[in-house]
mmCIF file of C-alpha atoms and ligand atoms in Angstrom:
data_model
loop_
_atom_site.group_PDB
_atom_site.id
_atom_site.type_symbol
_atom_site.label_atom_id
_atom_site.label_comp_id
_atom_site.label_asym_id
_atom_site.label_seq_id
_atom_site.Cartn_x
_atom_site.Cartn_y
_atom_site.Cartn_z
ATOM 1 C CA UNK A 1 -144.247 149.150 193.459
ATOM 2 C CA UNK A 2 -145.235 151.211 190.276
ATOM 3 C CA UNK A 3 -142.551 153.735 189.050
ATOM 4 C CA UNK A 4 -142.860 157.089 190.148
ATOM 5 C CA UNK A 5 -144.019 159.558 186.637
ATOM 6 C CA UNK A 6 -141.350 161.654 185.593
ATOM 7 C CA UNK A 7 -143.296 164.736 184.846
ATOM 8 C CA UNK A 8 -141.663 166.632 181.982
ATOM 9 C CA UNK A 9 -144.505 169.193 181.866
ATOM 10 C CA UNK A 10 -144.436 170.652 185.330
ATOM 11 C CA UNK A 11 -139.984 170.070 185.296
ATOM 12 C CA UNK A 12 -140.371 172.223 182.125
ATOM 13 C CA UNK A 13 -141.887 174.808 183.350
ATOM 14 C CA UNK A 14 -140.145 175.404 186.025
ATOM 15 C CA UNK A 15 -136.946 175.409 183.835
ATOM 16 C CA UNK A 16 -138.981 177.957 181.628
ATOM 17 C CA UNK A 17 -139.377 180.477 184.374
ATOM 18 C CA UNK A 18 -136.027 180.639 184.909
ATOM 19 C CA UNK A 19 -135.305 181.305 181.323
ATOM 20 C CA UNK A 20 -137.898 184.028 181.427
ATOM 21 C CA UNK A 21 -136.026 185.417 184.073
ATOM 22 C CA UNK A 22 -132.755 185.166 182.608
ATOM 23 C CA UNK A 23 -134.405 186.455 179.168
ATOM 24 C CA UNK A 24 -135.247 189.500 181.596
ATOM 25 C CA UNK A 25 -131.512 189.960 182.515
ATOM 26 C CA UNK A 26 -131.017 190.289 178.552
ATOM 27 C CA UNK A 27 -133.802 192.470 178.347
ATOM 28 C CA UNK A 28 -132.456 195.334 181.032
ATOM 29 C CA UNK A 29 -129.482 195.421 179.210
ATOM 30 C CA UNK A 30 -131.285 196.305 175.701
ATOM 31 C CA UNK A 31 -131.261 192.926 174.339
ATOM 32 C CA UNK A 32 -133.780 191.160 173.002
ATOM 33 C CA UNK A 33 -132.825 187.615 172.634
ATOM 34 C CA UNK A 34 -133.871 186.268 168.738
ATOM 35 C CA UNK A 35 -134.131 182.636 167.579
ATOM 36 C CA UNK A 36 -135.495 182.726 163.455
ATOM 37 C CA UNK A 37 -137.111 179.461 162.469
ATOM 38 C CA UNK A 38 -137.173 178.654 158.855
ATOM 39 C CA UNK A 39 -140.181 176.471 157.893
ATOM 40 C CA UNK A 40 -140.192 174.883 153.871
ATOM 41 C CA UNK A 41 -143.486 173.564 152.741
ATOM 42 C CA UNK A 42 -146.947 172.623 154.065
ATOM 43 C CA UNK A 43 -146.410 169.613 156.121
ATOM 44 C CA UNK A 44 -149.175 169.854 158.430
ATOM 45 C CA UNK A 45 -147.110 168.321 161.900
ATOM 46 C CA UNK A 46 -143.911 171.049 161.002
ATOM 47 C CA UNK A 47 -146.332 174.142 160.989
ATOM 48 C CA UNK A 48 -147.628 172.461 164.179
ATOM 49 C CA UNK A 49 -143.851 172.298 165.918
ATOM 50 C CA UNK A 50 -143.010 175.923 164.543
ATOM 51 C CA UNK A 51 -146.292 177.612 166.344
ATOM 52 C CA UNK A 52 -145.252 175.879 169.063
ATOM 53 C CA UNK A 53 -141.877 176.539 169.352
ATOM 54 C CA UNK A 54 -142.587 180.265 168.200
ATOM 55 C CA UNK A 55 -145.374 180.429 171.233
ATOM 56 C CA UNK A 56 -142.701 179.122 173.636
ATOM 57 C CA UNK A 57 -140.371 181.950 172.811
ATOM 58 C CA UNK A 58 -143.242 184.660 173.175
ATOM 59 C CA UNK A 59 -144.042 183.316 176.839
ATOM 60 C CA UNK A 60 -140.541 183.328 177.490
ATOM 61 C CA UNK A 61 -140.031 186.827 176.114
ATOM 62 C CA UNK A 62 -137.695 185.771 173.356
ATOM 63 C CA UNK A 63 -137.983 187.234 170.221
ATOM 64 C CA UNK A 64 -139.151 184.691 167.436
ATOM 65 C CA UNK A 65 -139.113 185.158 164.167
ATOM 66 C CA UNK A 66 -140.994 182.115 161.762
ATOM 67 C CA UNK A 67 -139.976 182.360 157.981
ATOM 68 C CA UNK A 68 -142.043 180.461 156.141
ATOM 69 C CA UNK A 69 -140.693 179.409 152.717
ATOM 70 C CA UNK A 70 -142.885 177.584 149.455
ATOM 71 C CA UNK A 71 -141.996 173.947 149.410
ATOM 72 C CA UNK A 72 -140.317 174.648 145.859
ATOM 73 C CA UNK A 73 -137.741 177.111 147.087
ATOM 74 C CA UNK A 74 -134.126 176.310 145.462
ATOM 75 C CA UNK A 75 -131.594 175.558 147.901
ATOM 76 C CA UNK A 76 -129.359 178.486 146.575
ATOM 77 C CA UNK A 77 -132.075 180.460 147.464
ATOM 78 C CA UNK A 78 -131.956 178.979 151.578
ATOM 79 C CA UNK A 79 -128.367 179.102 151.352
ATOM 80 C CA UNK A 80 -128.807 183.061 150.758
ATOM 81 C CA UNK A 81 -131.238 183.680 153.361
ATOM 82 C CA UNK A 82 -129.028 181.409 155.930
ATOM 83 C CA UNK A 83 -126.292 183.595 155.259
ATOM 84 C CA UNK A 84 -128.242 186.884 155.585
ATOM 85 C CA UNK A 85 -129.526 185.462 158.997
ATOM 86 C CA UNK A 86 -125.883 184.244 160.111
ATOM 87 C CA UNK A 87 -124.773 188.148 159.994
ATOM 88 C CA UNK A 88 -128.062 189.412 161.757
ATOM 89 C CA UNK A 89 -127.137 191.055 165.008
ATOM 90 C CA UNK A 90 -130.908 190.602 166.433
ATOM 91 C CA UNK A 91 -130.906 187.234 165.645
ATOM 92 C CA UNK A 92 -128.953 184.595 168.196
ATOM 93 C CA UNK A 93 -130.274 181.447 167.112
ATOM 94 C CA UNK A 94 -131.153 179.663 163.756
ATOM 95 C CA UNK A 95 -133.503 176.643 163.536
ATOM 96 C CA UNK A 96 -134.332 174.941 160.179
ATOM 97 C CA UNK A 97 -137.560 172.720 160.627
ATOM 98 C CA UNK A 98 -137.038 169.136 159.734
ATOM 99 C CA UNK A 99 -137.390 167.255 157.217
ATOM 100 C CA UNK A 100 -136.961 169.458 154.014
ATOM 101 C CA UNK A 101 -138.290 168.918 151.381
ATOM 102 C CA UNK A 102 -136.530 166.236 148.949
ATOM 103 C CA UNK A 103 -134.737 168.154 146.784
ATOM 104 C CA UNK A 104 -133.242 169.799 149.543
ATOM 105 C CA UNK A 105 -129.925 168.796 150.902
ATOM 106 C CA UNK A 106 -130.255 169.096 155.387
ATOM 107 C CA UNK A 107 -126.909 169.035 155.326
ATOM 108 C CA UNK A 108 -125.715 171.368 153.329
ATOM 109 C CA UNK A 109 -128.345 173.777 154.780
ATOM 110 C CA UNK A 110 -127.158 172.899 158.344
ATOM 111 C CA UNK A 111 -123.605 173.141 157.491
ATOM 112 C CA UNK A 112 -124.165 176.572 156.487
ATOM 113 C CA UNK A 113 -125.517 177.932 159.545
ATOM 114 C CA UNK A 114 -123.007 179.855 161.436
ATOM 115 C CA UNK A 115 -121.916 176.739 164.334
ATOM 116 C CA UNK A 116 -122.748 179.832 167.295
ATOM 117 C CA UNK A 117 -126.059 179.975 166.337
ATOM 118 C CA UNK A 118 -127.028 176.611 165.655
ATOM 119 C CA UNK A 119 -129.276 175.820 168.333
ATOM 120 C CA UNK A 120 -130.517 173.015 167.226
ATOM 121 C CA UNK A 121 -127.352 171.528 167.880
ATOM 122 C CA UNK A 122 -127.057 169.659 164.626
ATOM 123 C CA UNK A 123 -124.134 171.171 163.184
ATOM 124 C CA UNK A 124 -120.645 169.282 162.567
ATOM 125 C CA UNK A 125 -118.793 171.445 165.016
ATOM 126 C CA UNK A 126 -121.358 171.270 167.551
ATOM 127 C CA UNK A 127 -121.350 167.649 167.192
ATOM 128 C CA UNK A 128 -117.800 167.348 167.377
ATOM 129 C CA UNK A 129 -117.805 169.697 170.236
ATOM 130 C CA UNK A 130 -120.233 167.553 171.989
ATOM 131 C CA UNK A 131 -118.108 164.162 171.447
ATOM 132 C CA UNK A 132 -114.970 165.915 172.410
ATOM 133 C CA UNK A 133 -116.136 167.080 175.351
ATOM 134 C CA UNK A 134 -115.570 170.365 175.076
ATOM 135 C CA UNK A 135 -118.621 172.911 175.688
ATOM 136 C CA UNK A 136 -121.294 172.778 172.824
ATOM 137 C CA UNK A 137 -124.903 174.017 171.728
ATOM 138 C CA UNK A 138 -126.114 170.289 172.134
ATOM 139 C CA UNK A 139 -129.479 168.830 170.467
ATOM 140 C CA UNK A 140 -132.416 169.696 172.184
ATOM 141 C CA UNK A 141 -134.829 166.155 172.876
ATOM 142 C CA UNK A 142 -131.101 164.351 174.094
ATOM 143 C CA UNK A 143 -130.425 167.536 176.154
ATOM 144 C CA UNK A 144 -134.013 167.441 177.599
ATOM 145 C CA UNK A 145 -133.689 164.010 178.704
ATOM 146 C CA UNK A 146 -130.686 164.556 180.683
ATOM 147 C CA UNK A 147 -132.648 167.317 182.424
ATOM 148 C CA UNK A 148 -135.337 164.853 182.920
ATOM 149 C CA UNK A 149 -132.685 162.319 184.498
ATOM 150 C CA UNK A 150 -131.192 164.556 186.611
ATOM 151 C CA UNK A 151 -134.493 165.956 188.093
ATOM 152 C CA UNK A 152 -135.132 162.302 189.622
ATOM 153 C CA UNK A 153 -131.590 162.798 191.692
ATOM 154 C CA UNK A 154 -130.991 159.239 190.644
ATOM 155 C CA UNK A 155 -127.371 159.138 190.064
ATOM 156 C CA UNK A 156 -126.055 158.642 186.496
ATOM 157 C CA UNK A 157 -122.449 157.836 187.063
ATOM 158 C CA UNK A 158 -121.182 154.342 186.663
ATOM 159 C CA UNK A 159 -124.744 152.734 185.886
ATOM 160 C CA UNK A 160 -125.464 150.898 182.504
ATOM 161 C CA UNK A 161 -127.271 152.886 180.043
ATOM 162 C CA UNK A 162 -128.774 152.005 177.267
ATOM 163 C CA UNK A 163 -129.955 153.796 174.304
ATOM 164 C CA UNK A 164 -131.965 152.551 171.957
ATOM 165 C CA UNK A 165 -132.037 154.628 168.525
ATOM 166 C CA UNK A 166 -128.866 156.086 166.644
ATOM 167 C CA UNK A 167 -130.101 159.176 164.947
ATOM 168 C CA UNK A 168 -128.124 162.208 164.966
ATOM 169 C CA UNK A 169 -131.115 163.944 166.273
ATOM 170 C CA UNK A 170 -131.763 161.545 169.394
ATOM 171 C CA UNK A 171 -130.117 158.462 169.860
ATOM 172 C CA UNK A 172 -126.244 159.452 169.276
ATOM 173 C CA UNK A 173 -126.140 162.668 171.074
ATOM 174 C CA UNK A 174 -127.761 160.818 173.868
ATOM 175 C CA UNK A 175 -125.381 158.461 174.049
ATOM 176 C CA UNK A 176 -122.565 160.796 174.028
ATOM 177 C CA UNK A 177 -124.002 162.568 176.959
ATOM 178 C CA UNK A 178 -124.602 159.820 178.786
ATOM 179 C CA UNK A 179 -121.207 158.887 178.416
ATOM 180 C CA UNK A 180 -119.729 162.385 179.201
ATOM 181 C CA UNK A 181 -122.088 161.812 182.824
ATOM 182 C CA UNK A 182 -119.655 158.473 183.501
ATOM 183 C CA UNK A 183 -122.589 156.043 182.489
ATOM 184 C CA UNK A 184 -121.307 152.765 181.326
ATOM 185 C CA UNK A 185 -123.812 153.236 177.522
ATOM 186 C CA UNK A 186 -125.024 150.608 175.039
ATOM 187 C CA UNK A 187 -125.898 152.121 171.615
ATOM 188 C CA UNK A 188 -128.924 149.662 170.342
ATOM 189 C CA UNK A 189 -130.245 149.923 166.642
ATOM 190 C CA UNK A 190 -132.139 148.026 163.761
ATOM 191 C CA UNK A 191 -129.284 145.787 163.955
ATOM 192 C CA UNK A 192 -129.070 144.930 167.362
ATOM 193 C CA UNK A 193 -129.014 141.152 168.768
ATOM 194 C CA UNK A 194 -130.440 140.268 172.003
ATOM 195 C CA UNK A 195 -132.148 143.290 172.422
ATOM 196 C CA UNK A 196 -134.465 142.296 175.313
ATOM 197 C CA UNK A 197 -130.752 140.912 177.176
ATOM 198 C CA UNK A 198 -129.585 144.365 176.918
ATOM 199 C CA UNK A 199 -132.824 146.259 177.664
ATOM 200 C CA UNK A 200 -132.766 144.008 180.958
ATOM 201 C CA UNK A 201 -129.190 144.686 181.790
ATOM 202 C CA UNK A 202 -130.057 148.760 181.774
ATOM 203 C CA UNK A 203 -130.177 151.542 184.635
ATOM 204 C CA UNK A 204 -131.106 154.116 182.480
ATOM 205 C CA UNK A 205 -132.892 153.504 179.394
ATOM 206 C CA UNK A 206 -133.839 155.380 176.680
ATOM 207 C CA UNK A 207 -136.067 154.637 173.470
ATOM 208 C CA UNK A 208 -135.573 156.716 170.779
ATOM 209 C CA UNK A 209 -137.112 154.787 167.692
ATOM 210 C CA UNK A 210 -140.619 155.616 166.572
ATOM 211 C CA UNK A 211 -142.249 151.959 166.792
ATOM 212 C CA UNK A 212 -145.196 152.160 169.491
ATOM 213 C CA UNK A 213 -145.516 149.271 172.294
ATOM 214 C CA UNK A 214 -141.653 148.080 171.128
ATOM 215 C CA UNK A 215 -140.355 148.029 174.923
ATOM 216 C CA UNK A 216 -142.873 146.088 177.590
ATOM 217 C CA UNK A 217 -142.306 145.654 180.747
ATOM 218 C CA UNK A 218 -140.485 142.350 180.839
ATOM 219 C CA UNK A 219 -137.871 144.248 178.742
ATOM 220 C CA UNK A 220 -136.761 146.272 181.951
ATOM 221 C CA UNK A 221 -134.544 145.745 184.632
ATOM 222 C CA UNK A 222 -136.592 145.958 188.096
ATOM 223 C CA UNK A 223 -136.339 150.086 189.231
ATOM 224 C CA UNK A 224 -134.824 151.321 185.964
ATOM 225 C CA UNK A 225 -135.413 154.723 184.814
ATOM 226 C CA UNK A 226 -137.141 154.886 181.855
ATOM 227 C CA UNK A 227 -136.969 157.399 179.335
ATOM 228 C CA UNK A 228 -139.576 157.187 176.240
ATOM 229 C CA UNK A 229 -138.644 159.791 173.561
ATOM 230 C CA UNK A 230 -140.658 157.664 171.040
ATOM 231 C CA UNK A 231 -143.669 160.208 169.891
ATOM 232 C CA UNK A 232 -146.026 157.657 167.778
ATOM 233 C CA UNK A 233 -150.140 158.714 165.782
ATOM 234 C CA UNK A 234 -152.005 155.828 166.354
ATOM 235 C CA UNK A 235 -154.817 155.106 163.720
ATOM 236 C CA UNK A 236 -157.201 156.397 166.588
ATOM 237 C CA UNK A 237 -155.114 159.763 166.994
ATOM 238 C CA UNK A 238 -153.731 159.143 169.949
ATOM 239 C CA UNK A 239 -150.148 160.068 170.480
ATOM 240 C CA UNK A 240 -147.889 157.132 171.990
ATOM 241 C CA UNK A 241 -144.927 156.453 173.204
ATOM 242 C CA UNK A 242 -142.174 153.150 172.205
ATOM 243 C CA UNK A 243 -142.578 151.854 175.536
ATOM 244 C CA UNK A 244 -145.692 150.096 176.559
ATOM 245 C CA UNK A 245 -146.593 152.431 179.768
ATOM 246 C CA UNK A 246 -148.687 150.167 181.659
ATOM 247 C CA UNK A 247 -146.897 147.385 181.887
ATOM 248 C CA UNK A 248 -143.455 149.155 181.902
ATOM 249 C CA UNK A 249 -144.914 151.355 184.717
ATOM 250 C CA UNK A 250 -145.183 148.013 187.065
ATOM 251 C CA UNK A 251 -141.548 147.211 186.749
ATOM 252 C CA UNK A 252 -139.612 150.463 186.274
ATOM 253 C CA UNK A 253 -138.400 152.843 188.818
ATOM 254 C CA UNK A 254 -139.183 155.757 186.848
ATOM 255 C CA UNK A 255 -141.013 156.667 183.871
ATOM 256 C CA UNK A 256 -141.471 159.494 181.214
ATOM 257 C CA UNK A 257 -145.228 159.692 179.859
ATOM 258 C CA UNK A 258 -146.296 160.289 176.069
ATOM 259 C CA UNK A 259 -147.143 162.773 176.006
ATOM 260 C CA UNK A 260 -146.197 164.885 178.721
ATOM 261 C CA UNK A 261 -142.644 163.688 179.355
ATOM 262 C CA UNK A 262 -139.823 164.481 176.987
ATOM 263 C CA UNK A 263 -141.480 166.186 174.416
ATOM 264 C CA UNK A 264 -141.809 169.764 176.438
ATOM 265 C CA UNK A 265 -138.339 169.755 177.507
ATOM 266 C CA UNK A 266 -137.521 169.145 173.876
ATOM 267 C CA UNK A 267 -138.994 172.968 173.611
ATOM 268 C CA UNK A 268 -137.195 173.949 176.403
ATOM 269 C CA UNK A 269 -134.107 173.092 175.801
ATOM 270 C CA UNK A 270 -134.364 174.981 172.217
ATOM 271 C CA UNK A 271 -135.229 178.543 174.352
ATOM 272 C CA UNK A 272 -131.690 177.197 176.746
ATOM 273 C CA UNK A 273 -129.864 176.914 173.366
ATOM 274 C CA UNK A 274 -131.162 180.063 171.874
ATOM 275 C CA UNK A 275 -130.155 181.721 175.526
ATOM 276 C CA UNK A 276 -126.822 179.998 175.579
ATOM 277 C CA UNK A 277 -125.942 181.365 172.143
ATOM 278 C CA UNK A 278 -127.445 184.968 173.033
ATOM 279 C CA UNK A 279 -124.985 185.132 176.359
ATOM 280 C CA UNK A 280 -121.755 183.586 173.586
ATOM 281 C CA UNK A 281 -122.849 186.145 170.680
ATOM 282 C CA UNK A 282 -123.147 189.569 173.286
ATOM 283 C CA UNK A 283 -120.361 188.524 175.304
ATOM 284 C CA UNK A 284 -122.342 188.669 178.222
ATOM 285 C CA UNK A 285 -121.091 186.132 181.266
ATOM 286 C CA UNK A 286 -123.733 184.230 183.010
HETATM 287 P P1 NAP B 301 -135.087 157.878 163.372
HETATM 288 O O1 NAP B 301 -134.137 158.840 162.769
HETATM 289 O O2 NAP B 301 -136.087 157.183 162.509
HETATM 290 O O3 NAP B 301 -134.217 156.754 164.113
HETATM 291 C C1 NAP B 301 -134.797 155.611 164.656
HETATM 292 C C2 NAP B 301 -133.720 154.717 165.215
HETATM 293 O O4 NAP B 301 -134.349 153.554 165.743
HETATM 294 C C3 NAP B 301 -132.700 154.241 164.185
HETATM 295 O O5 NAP B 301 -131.400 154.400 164.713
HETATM 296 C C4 NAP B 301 -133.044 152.762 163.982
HETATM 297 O O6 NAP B 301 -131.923 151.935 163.743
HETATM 298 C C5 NAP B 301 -133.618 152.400 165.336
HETATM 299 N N1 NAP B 301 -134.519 151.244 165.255
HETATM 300 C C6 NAP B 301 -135.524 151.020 164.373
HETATM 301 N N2 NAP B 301 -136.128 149.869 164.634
HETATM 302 C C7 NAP B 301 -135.499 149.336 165.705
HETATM 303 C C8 NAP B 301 -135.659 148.145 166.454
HETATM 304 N N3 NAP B 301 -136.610 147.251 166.150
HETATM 305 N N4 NAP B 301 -134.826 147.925 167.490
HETATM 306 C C9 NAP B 301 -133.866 148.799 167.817
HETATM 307 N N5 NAP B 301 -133.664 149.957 167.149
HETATM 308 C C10 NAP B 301 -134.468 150.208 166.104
HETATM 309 O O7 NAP B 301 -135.911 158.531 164.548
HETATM 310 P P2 NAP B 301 -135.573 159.754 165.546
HETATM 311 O O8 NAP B 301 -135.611 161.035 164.820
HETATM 312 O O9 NAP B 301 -134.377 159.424 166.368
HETATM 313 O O10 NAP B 301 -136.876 159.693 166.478
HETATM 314 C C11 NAP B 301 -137.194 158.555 167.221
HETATM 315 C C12 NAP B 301 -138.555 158.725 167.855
HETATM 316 O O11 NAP B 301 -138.499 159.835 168.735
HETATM 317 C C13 NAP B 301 -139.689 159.040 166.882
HETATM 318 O O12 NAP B 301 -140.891 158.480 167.371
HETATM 319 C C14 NAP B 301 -139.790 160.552 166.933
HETATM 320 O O13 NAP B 301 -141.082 161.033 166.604
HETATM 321 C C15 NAP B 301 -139.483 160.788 168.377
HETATM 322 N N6 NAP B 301 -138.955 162.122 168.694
HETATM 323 C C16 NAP B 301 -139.520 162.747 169.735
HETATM 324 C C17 NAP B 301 -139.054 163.984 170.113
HETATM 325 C C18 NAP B 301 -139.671 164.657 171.293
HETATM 326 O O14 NAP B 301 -139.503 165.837 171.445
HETATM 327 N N7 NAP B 301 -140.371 163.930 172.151
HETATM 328 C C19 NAP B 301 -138.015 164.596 169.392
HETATM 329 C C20 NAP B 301 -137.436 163.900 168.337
HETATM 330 C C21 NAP B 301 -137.914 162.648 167.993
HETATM 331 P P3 NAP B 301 -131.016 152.057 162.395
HETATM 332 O O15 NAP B 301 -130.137 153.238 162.621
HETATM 333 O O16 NAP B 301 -130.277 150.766 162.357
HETATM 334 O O17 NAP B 301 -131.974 152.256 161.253
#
């Protein structure tokens, strides 16, 4: 039987009404939620992300605030302006648009963001947070998918997961959460062995990588849910996925589309963050 869609766009809107409403609460109190996003340079798919993310907060009724910097900016000068936005009141959340530029260190421009309003969830201390266990502003595409997961009902708790991607931005946050939700998890990379084996062994899957068409469908275990974070241009324009959907789609349980599946919770989940932080920063209890 072909897997049933996982449909990311109608889950995340749902999820964004709420915030609204919740944004609402904020609002009747006299505050304004604030998320600033710092964008360096002129790369075309960043200014893309920032309207985006800066179009989600206006329908959502959080205030955004897009500060866009020339791609030559000195990093003592974006260590200045992170401090400056680490003591603003009005703003709750602080997102730095990825990559930088070369020159520029993310690190040392993530490290100085103030941990409470790092919604991005890339911060040491969140990160640590996050694989101690204790409560954490958590990165927003891994975050998303566990949304996604747990809208199926399909239960997460001693089944074998499998990730497939390490980055700090995807794969190993994924894992950890995963993990924190009792899964038995596989962390699969560029190095892996037997990659198909483990694919085949998995519940859950996710495929964080970037390399269209690199999971088919004889690479998953009969009913598995299938997560595809992969977000690929072909040559023709058309966005992709890592997992080859057709085939996949005949053998899977469930299945996340490209696009459509977890790339508007990804947007989502930055709005949750930026709420989380506002309720942390005011003191306010949910
Ligand atoms: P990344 O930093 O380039 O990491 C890719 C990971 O894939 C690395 O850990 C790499 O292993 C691993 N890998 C590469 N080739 C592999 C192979 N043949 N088999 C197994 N693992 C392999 O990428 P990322 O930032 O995590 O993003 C991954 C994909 O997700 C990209 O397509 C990106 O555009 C997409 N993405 C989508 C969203 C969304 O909202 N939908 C958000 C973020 C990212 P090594 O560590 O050994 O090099």
């Amino acid at each position: 039987m072909p897997a049933q869609i996982i449909e990311g766009k109608v889950i995340a809107k749902t999820l964004r009404t709420k915030i609204k409403k919740r944004v609402d609460f904020f609002k009747a109190k006299g505050i304004v939620p604030g998320l600033a996003v710092v964008l360096v340079g002129e790369d075309p798919a960043s200014q893309i992300y920032v309207k985006n993310k800066a179009q989600a907060c206006q329908e959502c009724g959080i205030k955004s605030e897009v500060i866009k910097l020339p791609s030559t900016i000195q990093e003592k000068v974006l260590l200045t302006l992170m401090e400056k936005l680490n003591k603003r009141r009005d703003i709750h959340g602080i997102l730095v648009q990825l990559p930088l530029p070369q020159h520029l260190s993310a690190e040392v421009i993530i490290e100085a963001i103030n941990p409470a309003k790092d919604v991005d969830g890339l911060h040491p201390v969140n990160m640590g947070k996050l694989l101690a266990g204790n409560p954490a502003l958590i990165p927003c595409t891994p975050y998303g998918c566990l949304k996604l997961i747990q809208s199926t009902g399909c239960a997460v708790s001693g089944k074998k997961a499998v990730v497939i991607g390490r980055s700090n931005l995807v794969g190993k946050p994924m894992a950890v959460l995963l993990l924190r939700e009792n899964a038995t998890v596989t962390a699969c990379h560029s190095y892996t062995q037997d990659l198909v084996e483990i694919t085949r062994s998995a519940d859950i899957l996710v495929v964080a990588v970037g390399k269209p068409g690199l999971i088919t469908g004889e690479m998953i275990k009969s009913g598995a849910l299938v997560l595809d974070v992969g977000m690929n241009r072909l040559p023709t324009g058309k966005l992709t996925g890592d997992v080859d959907f057709s085939s996949a789609a005949e053998i899977a349980g469930w299945i996340t589309p490209v696009p459509g599946g977890v790339g508007p919770l990804t947007i989502t989940m930055l709005l949750e963050n930026t709420l989380e932080a506002a309720y942390e920063q005011e003191d306010i209890l949910h």
